[in-house]
Coordinates of C-alpha atoms (C1' of nucleotides) in Angstrom, one line a residue:
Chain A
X128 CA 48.2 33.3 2.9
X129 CA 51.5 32.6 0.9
X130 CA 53.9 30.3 1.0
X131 CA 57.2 32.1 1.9
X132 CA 59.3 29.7 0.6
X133 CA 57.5 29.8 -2.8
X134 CA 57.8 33.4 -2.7
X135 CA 61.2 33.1 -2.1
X136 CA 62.2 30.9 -5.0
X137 CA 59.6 32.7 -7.3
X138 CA 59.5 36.1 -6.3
X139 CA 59.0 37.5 -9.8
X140 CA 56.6 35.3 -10.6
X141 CA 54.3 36.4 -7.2
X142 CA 55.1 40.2 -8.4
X143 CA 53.7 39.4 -12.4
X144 CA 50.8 38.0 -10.9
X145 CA 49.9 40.0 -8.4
X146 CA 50.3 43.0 -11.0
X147 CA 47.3 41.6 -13.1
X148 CA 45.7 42.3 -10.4
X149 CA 46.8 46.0 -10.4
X150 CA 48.8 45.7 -7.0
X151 CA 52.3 47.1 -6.9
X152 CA 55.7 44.8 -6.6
X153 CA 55.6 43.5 -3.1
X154 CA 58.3 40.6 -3.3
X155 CA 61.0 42.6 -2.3
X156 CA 59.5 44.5 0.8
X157 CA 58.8 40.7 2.1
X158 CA 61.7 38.6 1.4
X159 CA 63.8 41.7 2.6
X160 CA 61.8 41.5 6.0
X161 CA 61.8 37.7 5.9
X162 CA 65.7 37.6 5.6
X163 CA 66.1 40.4 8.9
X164 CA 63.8 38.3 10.3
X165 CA 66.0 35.1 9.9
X166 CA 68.9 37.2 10.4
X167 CA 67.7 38.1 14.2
X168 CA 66.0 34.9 14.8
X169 CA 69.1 32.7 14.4
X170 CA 71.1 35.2 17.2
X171 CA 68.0 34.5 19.3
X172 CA 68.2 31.0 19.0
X173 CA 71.9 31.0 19.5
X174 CA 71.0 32.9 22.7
X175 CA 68.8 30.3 23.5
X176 CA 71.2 27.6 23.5
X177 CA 73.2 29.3 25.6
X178 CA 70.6 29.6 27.9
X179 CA 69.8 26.0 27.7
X180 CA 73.4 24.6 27.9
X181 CA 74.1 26.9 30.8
X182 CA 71.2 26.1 32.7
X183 CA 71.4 22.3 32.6
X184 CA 75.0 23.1 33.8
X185 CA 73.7 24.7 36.5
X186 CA 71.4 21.9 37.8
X187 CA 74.8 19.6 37.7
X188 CA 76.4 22.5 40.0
X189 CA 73.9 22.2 42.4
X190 CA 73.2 18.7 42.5
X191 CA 77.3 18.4 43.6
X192 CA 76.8 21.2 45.9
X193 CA 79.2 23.5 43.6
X194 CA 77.4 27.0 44.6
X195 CA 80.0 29.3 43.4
X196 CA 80.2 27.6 39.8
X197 CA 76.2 27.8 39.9
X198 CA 76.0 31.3 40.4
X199 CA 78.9 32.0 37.5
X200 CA 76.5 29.9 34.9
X201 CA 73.7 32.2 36.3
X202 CA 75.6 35.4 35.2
X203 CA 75.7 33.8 32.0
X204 CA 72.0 32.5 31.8
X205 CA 71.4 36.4 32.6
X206 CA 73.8 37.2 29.8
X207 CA 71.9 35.5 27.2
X208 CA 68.4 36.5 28.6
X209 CA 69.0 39.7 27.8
X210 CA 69.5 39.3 24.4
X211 CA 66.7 37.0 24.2
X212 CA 64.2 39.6 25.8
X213 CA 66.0 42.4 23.6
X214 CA 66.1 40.4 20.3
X215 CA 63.1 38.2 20.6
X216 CA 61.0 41.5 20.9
X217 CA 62.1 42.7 17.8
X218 CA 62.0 39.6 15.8
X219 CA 58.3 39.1 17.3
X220 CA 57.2 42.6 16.5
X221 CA 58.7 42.0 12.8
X222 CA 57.0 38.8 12.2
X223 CA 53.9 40.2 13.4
X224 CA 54.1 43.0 10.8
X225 CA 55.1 40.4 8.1
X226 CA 52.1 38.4 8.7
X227 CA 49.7 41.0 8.6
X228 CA 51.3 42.1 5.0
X229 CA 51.2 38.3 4.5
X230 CA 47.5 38.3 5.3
X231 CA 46.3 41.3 3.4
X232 CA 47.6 40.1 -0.1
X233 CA 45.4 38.1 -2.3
X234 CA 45.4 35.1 -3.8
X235 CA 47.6 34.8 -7.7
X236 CA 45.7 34.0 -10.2
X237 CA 45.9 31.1 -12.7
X238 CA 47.8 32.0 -15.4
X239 CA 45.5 31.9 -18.3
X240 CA 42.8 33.7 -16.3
X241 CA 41.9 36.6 -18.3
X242 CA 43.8 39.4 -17.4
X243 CA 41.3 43.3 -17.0
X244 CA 41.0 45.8 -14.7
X245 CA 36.9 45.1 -13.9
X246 CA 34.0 43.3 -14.7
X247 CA 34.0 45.0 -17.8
X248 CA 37.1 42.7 -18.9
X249 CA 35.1 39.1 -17.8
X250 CA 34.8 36.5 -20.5
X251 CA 31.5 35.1 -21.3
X252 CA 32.2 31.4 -21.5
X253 CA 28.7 30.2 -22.7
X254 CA 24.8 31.3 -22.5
X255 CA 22.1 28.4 -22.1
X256 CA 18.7 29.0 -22.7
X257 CA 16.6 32.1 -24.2
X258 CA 15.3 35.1 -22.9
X259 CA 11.3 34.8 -23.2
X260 CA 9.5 36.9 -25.2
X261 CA 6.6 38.6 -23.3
X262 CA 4.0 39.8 -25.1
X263 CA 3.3 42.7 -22.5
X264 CA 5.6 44.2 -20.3
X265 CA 7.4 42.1 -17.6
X266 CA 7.3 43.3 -14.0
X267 CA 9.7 43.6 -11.9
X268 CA 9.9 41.0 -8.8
X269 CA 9.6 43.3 -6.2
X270 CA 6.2 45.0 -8.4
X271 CA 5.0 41.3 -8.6
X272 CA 5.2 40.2 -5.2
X273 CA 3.8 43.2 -3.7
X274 CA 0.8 42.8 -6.2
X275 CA 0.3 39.7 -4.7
X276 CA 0.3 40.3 -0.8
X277 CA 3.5 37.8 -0.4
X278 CA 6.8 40.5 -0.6
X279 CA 6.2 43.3 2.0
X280 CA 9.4 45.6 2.1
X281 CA 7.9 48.1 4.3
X282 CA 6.5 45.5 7.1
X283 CA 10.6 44.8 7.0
X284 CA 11.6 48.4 6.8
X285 CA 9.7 48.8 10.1
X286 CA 11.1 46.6 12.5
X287 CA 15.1 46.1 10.4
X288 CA 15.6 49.2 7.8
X289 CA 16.2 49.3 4.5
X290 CA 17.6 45.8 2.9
X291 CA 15.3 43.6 4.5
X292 CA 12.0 41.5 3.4
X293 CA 8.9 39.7 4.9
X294 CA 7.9 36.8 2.7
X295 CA 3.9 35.2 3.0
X296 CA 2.2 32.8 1.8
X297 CA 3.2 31.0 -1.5
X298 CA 6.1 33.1 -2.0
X299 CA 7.6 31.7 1.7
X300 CA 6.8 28.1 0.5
X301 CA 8.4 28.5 -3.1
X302 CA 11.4 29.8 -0.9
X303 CA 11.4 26.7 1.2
X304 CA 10.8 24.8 -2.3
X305 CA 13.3 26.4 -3.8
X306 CA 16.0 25.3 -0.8
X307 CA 14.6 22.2 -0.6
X308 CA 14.9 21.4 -4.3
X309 CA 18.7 22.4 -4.7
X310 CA 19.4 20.5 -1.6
X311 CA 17.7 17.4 -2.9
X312 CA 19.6 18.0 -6.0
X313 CA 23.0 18.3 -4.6
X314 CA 22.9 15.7 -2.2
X315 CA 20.9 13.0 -4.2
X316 CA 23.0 13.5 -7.6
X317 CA 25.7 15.7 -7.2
X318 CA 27.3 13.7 -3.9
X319 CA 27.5 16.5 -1.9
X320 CA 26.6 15.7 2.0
X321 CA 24.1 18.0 3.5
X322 CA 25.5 19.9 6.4
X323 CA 23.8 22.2 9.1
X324 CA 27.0 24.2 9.9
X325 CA 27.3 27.1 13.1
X326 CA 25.9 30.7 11.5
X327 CA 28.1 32.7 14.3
X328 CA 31.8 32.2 14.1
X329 CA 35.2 33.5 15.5
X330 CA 37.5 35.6 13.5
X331 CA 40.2 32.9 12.8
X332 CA 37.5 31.0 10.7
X333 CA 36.8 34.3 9.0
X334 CA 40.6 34.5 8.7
X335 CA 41.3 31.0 7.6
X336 CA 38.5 31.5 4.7
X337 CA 39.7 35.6 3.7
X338 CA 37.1 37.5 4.9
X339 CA 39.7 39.1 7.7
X340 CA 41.5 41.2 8.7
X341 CA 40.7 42.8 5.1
X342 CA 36.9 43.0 4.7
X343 CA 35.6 43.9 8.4
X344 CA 33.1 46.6 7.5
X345 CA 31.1 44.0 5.3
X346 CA 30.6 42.0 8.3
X347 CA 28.1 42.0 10.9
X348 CA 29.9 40.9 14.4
X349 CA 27.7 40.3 17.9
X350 CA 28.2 41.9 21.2
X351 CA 30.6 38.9 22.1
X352 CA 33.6 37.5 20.0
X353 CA 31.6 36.5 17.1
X354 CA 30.4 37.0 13.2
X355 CA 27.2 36.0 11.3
X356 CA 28.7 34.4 8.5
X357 CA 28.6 36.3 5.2
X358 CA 28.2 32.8 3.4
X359 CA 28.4 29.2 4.3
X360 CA 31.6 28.7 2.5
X361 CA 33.2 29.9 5.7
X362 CA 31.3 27.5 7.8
X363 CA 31.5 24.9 5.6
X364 CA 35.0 25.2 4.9
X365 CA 36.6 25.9 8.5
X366 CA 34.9 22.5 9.1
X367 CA 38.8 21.1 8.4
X368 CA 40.8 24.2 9.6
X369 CA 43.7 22.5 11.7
X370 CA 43.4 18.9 10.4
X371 CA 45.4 16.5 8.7
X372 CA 42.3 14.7 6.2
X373 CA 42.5 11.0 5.2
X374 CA 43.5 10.9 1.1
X375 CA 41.1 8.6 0.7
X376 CA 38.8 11.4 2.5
X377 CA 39.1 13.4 -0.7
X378 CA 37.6 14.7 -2.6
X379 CA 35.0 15.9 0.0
X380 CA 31.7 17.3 -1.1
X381 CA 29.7 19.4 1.6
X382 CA 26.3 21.5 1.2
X383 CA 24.1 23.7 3.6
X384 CA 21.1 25.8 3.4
X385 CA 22.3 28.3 5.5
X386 CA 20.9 32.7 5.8
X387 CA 24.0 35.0 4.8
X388 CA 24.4 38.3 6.5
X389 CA 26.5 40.9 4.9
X390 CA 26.5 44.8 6.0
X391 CA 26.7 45.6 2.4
X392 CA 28.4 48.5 3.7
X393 CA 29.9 50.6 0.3
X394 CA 26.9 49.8 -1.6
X395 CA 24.7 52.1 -1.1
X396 CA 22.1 53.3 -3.7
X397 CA 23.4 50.1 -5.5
X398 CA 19.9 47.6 -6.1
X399 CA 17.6 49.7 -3.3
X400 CA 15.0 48.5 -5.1
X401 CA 13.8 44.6 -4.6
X402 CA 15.6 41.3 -3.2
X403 CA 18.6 41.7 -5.0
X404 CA 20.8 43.1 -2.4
X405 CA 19.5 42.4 1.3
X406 CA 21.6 42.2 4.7
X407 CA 20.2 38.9 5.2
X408 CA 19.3 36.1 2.8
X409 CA 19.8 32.1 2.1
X410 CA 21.6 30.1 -0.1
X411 CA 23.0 26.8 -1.0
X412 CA 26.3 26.7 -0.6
X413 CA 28.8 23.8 -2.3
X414 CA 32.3 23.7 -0.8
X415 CA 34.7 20.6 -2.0
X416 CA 38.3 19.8 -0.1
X417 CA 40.3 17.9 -3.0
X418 CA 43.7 17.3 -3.4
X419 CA 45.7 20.0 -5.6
X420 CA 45.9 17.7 -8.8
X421 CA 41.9 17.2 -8.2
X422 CA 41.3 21.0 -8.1
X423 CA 40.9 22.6 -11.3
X424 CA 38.7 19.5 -12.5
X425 CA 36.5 19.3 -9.4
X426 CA 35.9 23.7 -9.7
X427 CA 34.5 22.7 -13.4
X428 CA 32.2 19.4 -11.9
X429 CA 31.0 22.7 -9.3
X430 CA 30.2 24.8 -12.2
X431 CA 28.0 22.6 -13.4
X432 CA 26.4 21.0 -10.6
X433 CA 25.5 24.9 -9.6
X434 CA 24.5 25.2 -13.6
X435 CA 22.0 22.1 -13.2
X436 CA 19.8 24.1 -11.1
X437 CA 19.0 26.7 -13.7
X438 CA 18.6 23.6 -16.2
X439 CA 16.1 22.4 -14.5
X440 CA 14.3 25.4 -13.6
X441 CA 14.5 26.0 -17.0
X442 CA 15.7 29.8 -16.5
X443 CA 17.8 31.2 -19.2
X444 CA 21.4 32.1 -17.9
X445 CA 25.0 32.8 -18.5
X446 CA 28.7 32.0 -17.8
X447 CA 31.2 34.2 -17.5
X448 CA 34.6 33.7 -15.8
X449 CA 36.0 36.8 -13.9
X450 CA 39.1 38.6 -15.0
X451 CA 42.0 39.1 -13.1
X452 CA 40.7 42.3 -11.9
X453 CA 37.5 41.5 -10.6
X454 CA 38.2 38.0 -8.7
X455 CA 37.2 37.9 -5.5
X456 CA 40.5 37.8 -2.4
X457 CA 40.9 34.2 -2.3
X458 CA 40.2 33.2 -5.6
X459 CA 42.5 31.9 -8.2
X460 CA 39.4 31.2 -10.8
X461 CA 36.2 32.5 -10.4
X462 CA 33.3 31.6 -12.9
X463 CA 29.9 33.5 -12.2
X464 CA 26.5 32.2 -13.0
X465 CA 24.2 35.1 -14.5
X466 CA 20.6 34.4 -14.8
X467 CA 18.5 36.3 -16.9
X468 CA 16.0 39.1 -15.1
X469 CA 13.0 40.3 -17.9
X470 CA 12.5 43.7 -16.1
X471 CA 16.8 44.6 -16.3
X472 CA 17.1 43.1 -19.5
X473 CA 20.2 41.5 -18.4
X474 CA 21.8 38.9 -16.7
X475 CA 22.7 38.9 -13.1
X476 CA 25.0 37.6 -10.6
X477 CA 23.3 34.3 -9.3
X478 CA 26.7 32.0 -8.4
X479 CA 30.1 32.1 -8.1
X480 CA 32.3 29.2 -8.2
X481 CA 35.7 29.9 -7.2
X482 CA 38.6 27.7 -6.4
X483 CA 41.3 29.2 -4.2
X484 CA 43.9 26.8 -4.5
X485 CA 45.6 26.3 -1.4
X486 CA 45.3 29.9 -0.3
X487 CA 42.6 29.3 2.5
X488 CA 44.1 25.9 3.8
X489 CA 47.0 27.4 4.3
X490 CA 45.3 30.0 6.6
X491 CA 43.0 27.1 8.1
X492 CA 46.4 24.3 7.8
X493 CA 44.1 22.2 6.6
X494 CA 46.3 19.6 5.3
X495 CA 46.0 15.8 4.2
X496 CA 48.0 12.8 4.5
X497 CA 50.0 12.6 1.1
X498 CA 52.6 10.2 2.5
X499 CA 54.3 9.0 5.2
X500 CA 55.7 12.1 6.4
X501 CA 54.6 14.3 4.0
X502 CA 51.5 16.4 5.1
X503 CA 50.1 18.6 2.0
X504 CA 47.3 21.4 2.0
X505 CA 44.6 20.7 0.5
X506 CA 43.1 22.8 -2.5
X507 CA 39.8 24.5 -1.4
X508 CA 36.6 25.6 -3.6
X509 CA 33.1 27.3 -2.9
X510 CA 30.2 28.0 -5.3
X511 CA 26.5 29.2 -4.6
X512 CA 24.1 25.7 -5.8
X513 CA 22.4 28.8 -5.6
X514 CA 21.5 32.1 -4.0
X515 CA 18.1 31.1 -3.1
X516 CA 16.9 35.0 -2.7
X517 CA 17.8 35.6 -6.0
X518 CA 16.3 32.3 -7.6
X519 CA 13.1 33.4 -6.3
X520 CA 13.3 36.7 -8.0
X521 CA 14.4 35.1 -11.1
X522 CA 11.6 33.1 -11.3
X523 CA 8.8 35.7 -10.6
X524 CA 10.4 37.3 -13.4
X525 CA 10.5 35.0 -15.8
X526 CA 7.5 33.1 -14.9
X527 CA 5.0 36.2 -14.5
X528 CA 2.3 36.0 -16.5
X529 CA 0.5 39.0 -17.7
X530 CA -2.3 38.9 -14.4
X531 CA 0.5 39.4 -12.6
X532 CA 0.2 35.9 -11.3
X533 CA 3.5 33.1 -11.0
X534 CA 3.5 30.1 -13.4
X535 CA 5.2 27.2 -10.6
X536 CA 8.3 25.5 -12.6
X537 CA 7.3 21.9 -13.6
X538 CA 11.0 21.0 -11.0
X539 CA 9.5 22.9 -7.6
X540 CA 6.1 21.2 -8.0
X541 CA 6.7 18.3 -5.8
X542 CA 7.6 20.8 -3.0
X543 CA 4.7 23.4 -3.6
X544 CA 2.1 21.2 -2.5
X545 CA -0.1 21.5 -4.8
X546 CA 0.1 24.8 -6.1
X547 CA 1.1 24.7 -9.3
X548 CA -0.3 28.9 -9.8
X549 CA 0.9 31.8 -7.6
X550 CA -1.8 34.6 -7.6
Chain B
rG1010 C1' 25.3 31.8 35.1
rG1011 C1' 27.4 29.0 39.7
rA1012 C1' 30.4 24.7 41.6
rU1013 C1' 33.9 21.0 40.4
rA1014 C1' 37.3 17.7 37.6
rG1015 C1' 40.1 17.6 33.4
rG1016 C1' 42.8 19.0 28.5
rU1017 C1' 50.1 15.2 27.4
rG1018 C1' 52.5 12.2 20.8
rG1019 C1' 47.5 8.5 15.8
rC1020 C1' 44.9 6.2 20.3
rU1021 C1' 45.2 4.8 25.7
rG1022 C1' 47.9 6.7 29.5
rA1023 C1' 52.6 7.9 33.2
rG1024 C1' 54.8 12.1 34.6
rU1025 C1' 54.0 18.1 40.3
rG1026 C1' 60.5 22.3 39.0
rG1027 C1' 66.7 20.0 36.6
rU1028 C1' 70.0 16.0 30.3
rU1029 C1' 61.8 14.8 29.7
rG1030 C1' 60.5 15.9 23.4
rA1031 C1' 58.4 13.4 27.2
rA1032 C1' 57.6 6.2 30.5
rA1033 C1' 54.5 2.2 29.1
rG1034 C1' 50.9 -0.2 26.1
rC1035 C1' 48.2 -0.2 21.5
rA1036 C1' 48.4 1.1 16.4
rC1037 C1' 51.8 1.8 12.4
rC1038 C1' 56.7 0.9 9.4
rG1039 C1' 61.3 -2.2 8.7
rG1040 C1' 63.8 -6.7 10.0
rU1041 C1' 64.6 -11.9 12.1
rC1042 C1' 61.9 -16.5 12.3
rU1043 C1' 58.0 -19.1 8.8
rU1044 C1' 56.2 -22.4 2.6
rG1045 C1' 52.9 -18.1 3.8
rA1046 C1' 50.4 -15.8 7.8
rA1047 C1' 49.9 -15.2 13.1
rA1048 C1' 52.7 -15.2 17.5
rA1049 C1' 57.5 -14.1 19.5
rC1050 C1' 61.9 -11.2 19.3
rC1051 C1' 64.9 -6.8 17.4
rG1052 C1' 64.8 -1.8 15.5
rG1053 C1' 62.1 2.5 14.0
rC1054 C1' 58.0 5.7 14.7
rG1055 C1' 55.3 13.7 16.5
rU1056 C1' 55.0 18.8 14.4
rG1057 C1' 56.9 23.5 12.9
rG1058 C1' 61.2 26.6 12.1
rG1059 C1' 66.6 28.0 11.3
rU1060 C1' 71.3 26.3 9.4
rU1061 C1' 74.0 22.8 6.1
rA1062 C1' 76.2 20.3 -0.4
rA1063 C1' 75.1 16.4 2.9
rC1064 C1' 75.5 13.7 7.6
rG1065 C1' 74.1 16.6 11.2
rC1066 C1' 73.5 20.6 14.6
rC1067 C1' 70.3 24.2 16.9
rC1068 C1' 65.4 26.5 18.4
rA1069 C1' 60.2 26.2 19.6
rC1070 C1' 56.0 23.2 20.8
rC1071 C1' 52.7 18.6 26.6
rG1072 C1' 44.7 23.1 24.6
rG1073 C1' 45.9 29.0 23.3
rG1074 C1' 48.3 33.4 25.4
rG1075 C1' 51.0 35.7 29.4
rG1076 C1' 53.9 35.3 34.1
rU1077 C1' 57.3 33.3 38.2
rU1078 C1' 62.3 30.8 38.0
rC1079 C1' 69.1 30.1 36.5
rG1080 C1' 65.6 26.1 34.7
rA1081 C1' 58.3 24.8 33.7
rA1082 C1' 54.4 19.4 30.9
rU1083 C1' 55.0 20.2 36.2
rC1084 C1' 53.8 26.6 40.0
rC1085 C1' 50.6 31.4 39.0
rC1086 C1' 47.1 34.4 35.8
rU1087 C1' 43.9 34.4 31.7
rC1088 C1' 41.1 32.6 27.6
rC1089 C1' 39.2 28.3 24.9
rC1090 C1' 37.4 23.4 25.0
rU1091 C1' 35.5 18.7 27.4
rG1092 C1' 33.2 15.9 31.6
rU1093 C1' 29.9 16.0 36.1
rC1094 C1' 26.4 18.6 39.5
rC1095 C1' 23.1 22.9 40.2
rG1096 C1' 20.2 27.0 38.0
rC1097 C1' 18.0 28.8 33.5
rC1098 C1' 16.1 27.8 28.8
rA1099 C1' 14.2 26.4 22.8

RNA sequence: GGAUAGGUGGCUGAGUGGUUGAAAGCACCGGUCUUGAAAACCGGCGUGGGUUAACGCCCACCGGGGGUUCGAAUCCCUCCCUGUCCGCCA
């Protein structure tokens, strides 16, 4: 959401940005709307004093017993209703039509974010790490974990379709290690607070976070009013939708372990093959409330608490940060985490950090306590600390050893319970 | 799922149709008093929007939405939430 009076005072300034992200001018269409809307509004209210003045006026009739002055002031009161009803209609039906324009708009970016059309245009900001060389040919995960009895996509196909997986055995633990190991991490260093969030929500928390009313189809919605959450971050960061936050409070760190279900509905015949794109899978999500001065420090403290996790699974990776053309709605600054997969030869999407500025607290008014009087939104950021799915596969990749069996990272042993081989 | 009681300002809590945006207390802020503090006393103290150079004026808001009425915190409908009892259940 945008802040009309900003848009008011800077309307060029929304139009430049939005146009790096290749949307057309839209300043004009709103603050032409916005001014009919203030135009009618103030006749309404004007109405409404009327209506107010007269029927206070009418109470004093009555109480002295003055009928016939109490039904003139009721002609009035009728008067002015009528414009109310006529006016109000209008100015309602008007405001509803800006808010939904409001709504569907996204987020400006930062200024220096790298302006492009796509991915094709993102920056790489550093690599860590280096690709192992194999000395026969590396699987991929989905080959590996069949071989070894623990990945059965067809058990899944069965009773949920294409898109979904049964994990066995070691593989299920190292998932569970996996989880257990970023939490540990995020909570015990990083000062984030671990956080068992609702996985069905109602469309205003969608809303508040950007998901709605422009991404429906990639949601999966119940038989009753709610969602399964695509991510945590909307969970996690609906936790202070409608409050006004301590300033002391701030900056607030919260993490979950939470499954992510996404219809992945326009993706089709996009990564068929493996874990890398399912309807349902878990991951550790980071989500900080800071003040605005605190933001663009705090999204670089996520980057690398996300980063640390490859570290110390010593997996080589990547990090790019989008261009203007490929951040996500809400985003002002995204950076993506790529981790490298042996059997693409490439690096792939593992995190993304973003920072969206104000943009979702103002859909949430999520505020805080700046001073005495003076409530502020708070700035809002998510990042993956990571996709958990895609760890795993990242790890059977570049841990396989030529039996086909899974070297355990030195960080997961203390969860793996002894098994320090998967075969 | 059934029955029942509720949702009022930061908190507690009055208020069942007419200057009520809302008593009172607590908390908080300013002041008097005091060497300082406490106590006491005096004053202030909700949010959003419109308009104005400013002072100010106006509108909306008593869980959300709708309705009745000249007029609604107060009456009606509906949804959400909370408490209690029953049923069911991991």
């Amino acid at each position: 959401m945008h802040d009309i009076k900003a848009l008011r005072d800077n309307p060029d300034l929304f139009d430049q940005l939005w146009a790096k992200r290749g949307l057309e001018p839209q300043s004009k269409k709103i603050l032409d709307q916005d001014a009919l809307i203030r135009k009618a509004g103030q006749v309404v209210q004007e109405a409404e004093a009327a209506r107010n003045k007269s029927s206070k006026l009418i109470g004093a009739a009555m109480a002295k017993g003055d009928k016939e002055e109490a039904e003139r002031l009721k002609q009035e009161v009728a008067g002015a209703k009528n414009v109310i009803a006529a006016m109000g209609a209008q100015v309602e039906s008007e405001k509803t039509i800006l808010q939904d324009r409001l709504a569907g708009l996204p987020n400006v970016p930062f200024a220096d974010v790298p302006e492009g059309e796509d991915e094709d245009s993102n920056v790489e900001l550093h690599k860590h790490g280096t690709p192992k060389n194999f000395d026969f040919k590396p699987k991929d995960h989905a080959d590996l974990g069949e071989a070894l009895g623990m990945m059965d996509f067809e058990a899944a196909a069965k009773m949920s379709g294409a898109r979904f997986v049964v994990l066995s055995g070691a593989l299920s633990r190292l998932d569970r290690a996996l989880a257990a190991f970023m939490l540990d991490l995020q909570t015990g260093e990083n000062g984030y607070t671990e956080t068992t969030p609702p996985f069905l929500v109602w469309d205003k928390a969608l809303y508040g976070t950007g998901q709605l009313p422009k991404f429906e189809e990639d949601l999966y919605k119940t038989t009753g009013d709610h969602y399964l959450i695509p991510t945590a971050e909307v969970s996690l960061t609906n936790i202070v939708r409608e409050s006004i936050l301590d300033a002391d409070s701030l900056p607030r760190r919260m993490t979950a372990h939470t499954p992510c279900f996404r219809s992945e509905a326009g993706s089709a015949g996009r990564d068929t093959k493996g874990m890398i794109r399912q309807h349902q899978f878990n991951k550790v999500e980071l989500v900080s409330i800071v003040k605005p001065e605190q933001s663009e420090a705090e999204h670089k403290r996520m980057l690398g608490c996300a980063e640390e996790v490859l570290k110390r699974l010593k997996l080589p990776y990547r990090v790019v940060e989008l261009c203007t053309g490929d951040l996500g709605f809400g985003a002002r600054r995204t950076f993506d985490i790529e981790v490298w997969l042996p059997s693409q030869d490439t690096y792939r999407e593992i995190s993304s950090c973003s920072n969206c500025g104000d943009f979702q607290a103002r859909r949430m008014n999520a505020r805080y306590k700046y001073a005495e009087k003076d409530n502020r939104f708070v700035h809002t950021l998510n990042g993956s600390g990571l996709a958990v799915g895609r760890t795993l596969v990242a790890i059977l990749e570049n841990y396989q050893n030529a039996d086909g069996s899974i070297t355990v990272p030195d960080a997961l042993l203390p969860y793996m319970g002894g098994v320090t081989l998967i075969k």
